[in-house]
Amino acid sequence: MSKPVLRFSAEGRFRILMVSDFHAGKQYNPKLKTGLEALIEHTKPDFVMMAGDQILEKDTPEAVRAYFCDIIEPILKRDLPWGAVFGNHDRECGIDIAEEQKVYESIPGCLAEAGPEELHGVGNYRIPVLAHGGDTPAFYIWGLDSNRYMRDWIPDFGLDEDTRFVLPDHFNDDSTDGTPLFDQVMWYYDQSLDAERAYGKKIPGVMFMHTPLPEYLQILRNPEECGAVGSLRSAIGCSEINAGLFLACLQRHDMKGIFFGHEHLCDIEGQYCGVTMACDAALGFNMSGHDDLRGGRVIDLFEEGTVQTFNVKLMELMGRDAMRDPDYFEGGCKYFIRKL
């Protein structure tokens, strides 16, 4: 099965639609697919990136494939290229994510790859976006696996079973979320350096992962200085341990934007040290979320090396039809539901 080639338009633009956090299990709200259809029809992307927590409660590769092809039918019927990274809950779907990745790669249009076997995580890859009228990369789309929880590292790192990663005076919101590990950081750094050597210049890029990096909190805590735009309605989950990915991006000076899923109630974008960072506030209807935040994020790449981003809300496109049906909502009435 041949893979599509990504290329800038004659106008020098390439559009990515990012969606995340479907959280769809044995039953899922049909508005999930309707919402994806509305977002694609409105934004007309060149590429769709799914930023984690796509699948729950599917215990065979066949079940995963049937479900996923149904959900992303708006992508498949348009022959759109797409990618995905894994979230913490993808590891709870019933099959190993290495098997899940194989399922993804068997579906038309998939450009996500498992990545080097020696690295932590599954789904560490880069995709070139070629220059208009040329065959050299003008941009890279990077996918990284942010892994699951810090406690998963205990056997690998030879730590005591009762190791506490989150101490009383903690850095973030008392979460135990994971992050790309140091071998993944080195892989990015080396791949970026190799590209510069091959093409005689730095190739700008955007990076996608599920769990936010700790540096994203700088934007949330310093909104005026970082030009923050958007909503923050819950604490942010990120690792207490920093593997140095953001600093590696600064040192390579090629990363224009880093984008995250995971945060259902945050869609803030801003810049820290010249790098745009943002969440998309989730698309799913089967988990905690606010109806007026649900949607996707557009990331426009420009061939001269710049990036622009903005959120698109389902309620702006679908009105009342974008409201959640409580029968499909695991959180019940304890979460706010916007009323029109």
Short mmCIF file of C-alpha atoms in Angstrom, two decimals, residues 140 197 202 251 295 301:
data_model
loop_
_atom_site.label_atom_id
_atom_site.label_comp_id
_atom_site.label_asym_id
_atom_site.label_seq_id
_atom_site.Cartn_x
_atom_site.Cartn_y
_atom_site.Cartn_z
CA TYR A 140 8.59 18.19 9.33
CA ARG A 197 23.46 18.07 7.46
CA LYS A 202 17.55 23.57 9.57
CA GLN A 251 19.00 24.22 21.09
CA GLY A 295 -13.63 20.85 18.91
CA LEU A 301 2.25 25.75 8.17
#
